[in-house]
Amino acid sequence: MKPKKIIVMGVSGCGKSLIGSKLAAALGLRFFDGDDFHSPDNVRKMSEGVPLNDEDRAEWLARLNQLLRDAPNAVLACSALKPEYRRQLRTGIDGLEIVYLQGDFDTIWNRHQQRADHYFNGRTMLESQFATLVEPEQDEALFIDIRQSQHEVLQDILTRLSPA
């Protein structure tokens, strides 16, 4: 099997971890949640409602890039909010596919309010992510509408990732 590496991206609460883990299981790939690789300082900041800046994210993105480079096949859930973050994640990796879970603020904020035990804290933090987000170019990622059911989102991704 040709190595397959996929990033499932989007703002917090769009479903990256859930869909990414289901996608990895469906494809027989290893799953990594980018949230698990934040430094304790980053987790503390987010828990306190302080948005991360580029400097905060630099080491985290380097760690995730190395993780993808070392894993023969993997799905990574990662916000990847800016083009420069996606470039850093792609460095040294051929054939990396990006799936963008796209949704509006209200839909995602409603999901946030249903979450329990997550360090990402508050409406201001989500507003910050939307302010930081630079959507990928159409040819850079698969755009997936998250207003669909989880099953439909997964099927949409699997269909669109399959070779024609």
PDB file of C-alpha atoms in Angstrom, residues 89-164:
ATOM      1  CA  LEU A  89       3.032  20.561   8.325  1.00  0.00           C
ATOM      2  CA  ARG A  90       3.657  19.554   4.661  1.00  0.00           C
ATOM      3  CA  THR A  91       7.447  20.041   4.798  1.00  0.00           C
ATOM      4  CA  GLY A  92       9.223  16.866   3.683  1.00  0.00           C
ATOM      5  CA  ILE A  93       5.981  14.929   3.133  1.00  0.00           C
ATOM      6  CA  ASP A  94       4.899  13.905  -0.355  1.00  0.00           C
ATOM      7  CA  GLY A  95       1.250  13.263  -1.111  1.00  0.00           C
ATOM      8  CA  LEU A  96      -0.177  14.729   2.089  1.00  0.00           C
ATOM      9  CA  GLU A  97      -3.938  15.177   1.766  1.00  0.00           C
ATOM     10  CA  ILE A  98      -5.875  17.813   3.682  1.00  0.00           C
ATOM     11  CA  VAL A  99      -9.539  17.526   4.601  1.00  0.00           C
ATOM     12  CA  TYR A 100     -11.098  20.815   5.729  1.00  0.00           C
ATOM     13  CA  LEU A 101     -14.144  20.449   7.977  1.00  0.00           C
ATOM     14  CA  GLN A 102     -15.946  23.670   7.138  1.00  0.00           C
ATOM     15  CA  GLY A 103     -18.702  25.165   9.248  1.00  0.00           C
ATOM     16  CA  ASP A 104     -20.085  28.497  10.357  1.00  0.00           C
ATOM     17  CA  PHE A 105     -19.512  30.053  13.771  1.00  0.00           C
ATOM     18  CA  ASP A 106     -23.007  29.382  15.150  1.00  0.00           C
ATOM     19  CA  THR A 107     -22.961  25.683  14.228  1.00  0.00           C
ATOM     20  CA  ILE A 108     -19.560  25.182  15.820  1.00  0.00           C
ATOM     21  CA  TRP A 109     -20.327  27.306  18.889  1.00  0.00           C
ATOM     22  CA  ASN A 110     -23.416  25.157  19.516  1.00  0.00           C
ATOM     23  CA  ARG A 111     -21.181  22.080  19.396  1.00  0.00           C
ATOM     24  CA  HIS A 112     -18.720  23.687  21.802  1.00  0.00           C
ATOM     25  CA  GLN A 113     -21.436  24.184  24.353  1.00  0.00           C
ATOM     26  CA  GLN A 114     -22.127  20.422  24.290  1.00  0.00           C
ATOM     27  CA  ARG A 115     -18.481  19.483  24.951  1.00  0.00           C
ATOM     28  CA  ALA A 116     -17.310  18.397  28.366  1.00  0.00           C
ATOM     29  CA  ASP A 117     -13.792  18.186  29.773  1.00  0.00           C
ATOM     30  CA  HIS A 118     -11.930  19.979  26.997  1.00  0.00           C
ATOM     31  CA  TYR A 119      -9.289  22.580  27.760  1.00  0.00           C
ATOM     32  CA  PHE A 120     -10.327  24.840  24.885  1.00  0.00           C
ATOM     33  CA  ASN A 121     -12.243  27.457  26.805  1.00  0.00           C
ATOM     34  CA  GLY A 122     -14.927  29.894  25.743  1.00  0.00           C
ATOM     35  CA  ARG A 123     -16.545  31.852  22.973  1.00  0.00           C
ATOM     36  CA  THR A 124     -13.639  34.320  22.801  1.00  0.00           C
ATOM     37  CA  MET A 125     -11.256  31.465  22.017  1.00  0.00           C
ATOM     38  CA  LEU A 126     -13.492  30.241  19.182  1.00  0.00           C
ATOM     39  CA  GLU A 127     -13.838  33.788  17.853  1.00  0.00           C
ATOM     40  CA  SER A 128     -10.032  33.993  17.875  1.00  0.00           C
ATOM     41  CA  GLN A 129      -9.777  30.792  15.844  1.00  0.00           C
ATOM     42  CA  PHE A 130     -12.235  32.098  13.248  1.00  0.00           C
ATOM     43  CA  ALA A 131     -10.287  35.384  13.102  1.00  0.00           C
ATOM     44  CA  THR A 132      -7.035  33.448  12.567  1.00  0.00           C
ATOM     45  CA  LEU A 133      -8.469  30.999  10.023  1.00  0.00           C
ATOM     46  CA  VAL A 134      -7.394  31.460   6.418  1.00  0.00           C
ATOM     47  CA  GLU A 135      -9.351  28.848   4.508  1.00  0.00           C
ATOM     48  CA  PRO A 136      -7.279  26.665   2.206  1.00  0.00           C
ATOM     49  CA  GLU A 137      -7.401  27.181  -1.537  1.00  0.00           C
ATOM     50  CA  GLN A 138      -9.894  24.930  -3.320  1.00  0.00           C
ATOM     51  CA  ASP A 139      -7.043  22.863  -4.815  1.00  0.00           C
ATOM     52  CA  GLU A 140      -5.286  22.523  -1.438  1.00  0.00           C
ATOM     53  CA  ALA A 141      -7.962  20.602   0.463  1.00  0.00           C
ATOM     54  CA  LEU A 142     -11.205  18.693   0.292  1.00  0.00           C
ATOM     55  CA  PHE A 143     -13.908  21.023   1.627  1.00  0.00           C
ATOM     56  CA  ILE A 144     -16.419  19.076   3.719  1.00  0.00           C
ATOM     57  CA  ASP A 145     -19.656  20.664   4.968  1.00  0.00           C
ATOM     58  CA  ILE A 146     -20.066  19.721   8.636  1.00  0.00           C
ATOM     59  CA  ARG A 147     -23.802  20.411   8.664  1.00  0.00           C
ATOM     60  CA  GLN A 148     -24.165  16.830   7.428  1.00  0.00           C
ATOM     61  CA  SER A 149     -24.433  13.932   9.874  1.00  0.00           C
ATOM     62  CA  GLN A 150     -21.194  12.350  11.118  1.00  0.00           C
ATOM     63  CA  HIS A 151     -21.880   9.348   8.884  1.00  0.00           C
ATOM     64  CA  GLU A 152     -22.447  11.566   5.839  1.00  0.00           C
ATOM     65  CA  VAL A 153     -19.290  13.571   6.563  1.00  0.00           C
ATOM     66  CA  LEU A 154     -17.231  10.379   6.775  1.00  0.00           C
ATOM     67  CA  GLN A 155     -18.778   8.909   3.614  1.00  0.00           C
ATOM     68  CA  ASP A 156     -18.213  12.189   1.751  1.00  0.00           C
ATOM     69  CA  ILE A 157     -14.524  12.128   2.706  1.00  0.00           C
ATOM     70  CA  LEU A 158     -14.055   8.447   1.839  1.00  0.00           C
ATOM     71  CA  THR A 159     -15.738   8.900  -1.539  1.00  0.00           C
ATOM     72  CA  ARG A 160     -13.687  11.954  -2.409  1.00  0.00           C
ATOM     73  CA  LEU A 161     -10.375  10.425  -1.252  1.00  0.00           C
ATOM     74  CA  SER A 162     -10.905   7.310  -3.367  1.00  0.00           C
ATOM     75  CA  PRO A 163      -9.066   7.254  -6.682  1.00  0.00           C
ATOM     76  CA  ALA A 164     -11.374   7.992  -9.609  1.00  0.00           C
TER      77      ALA A 164
END
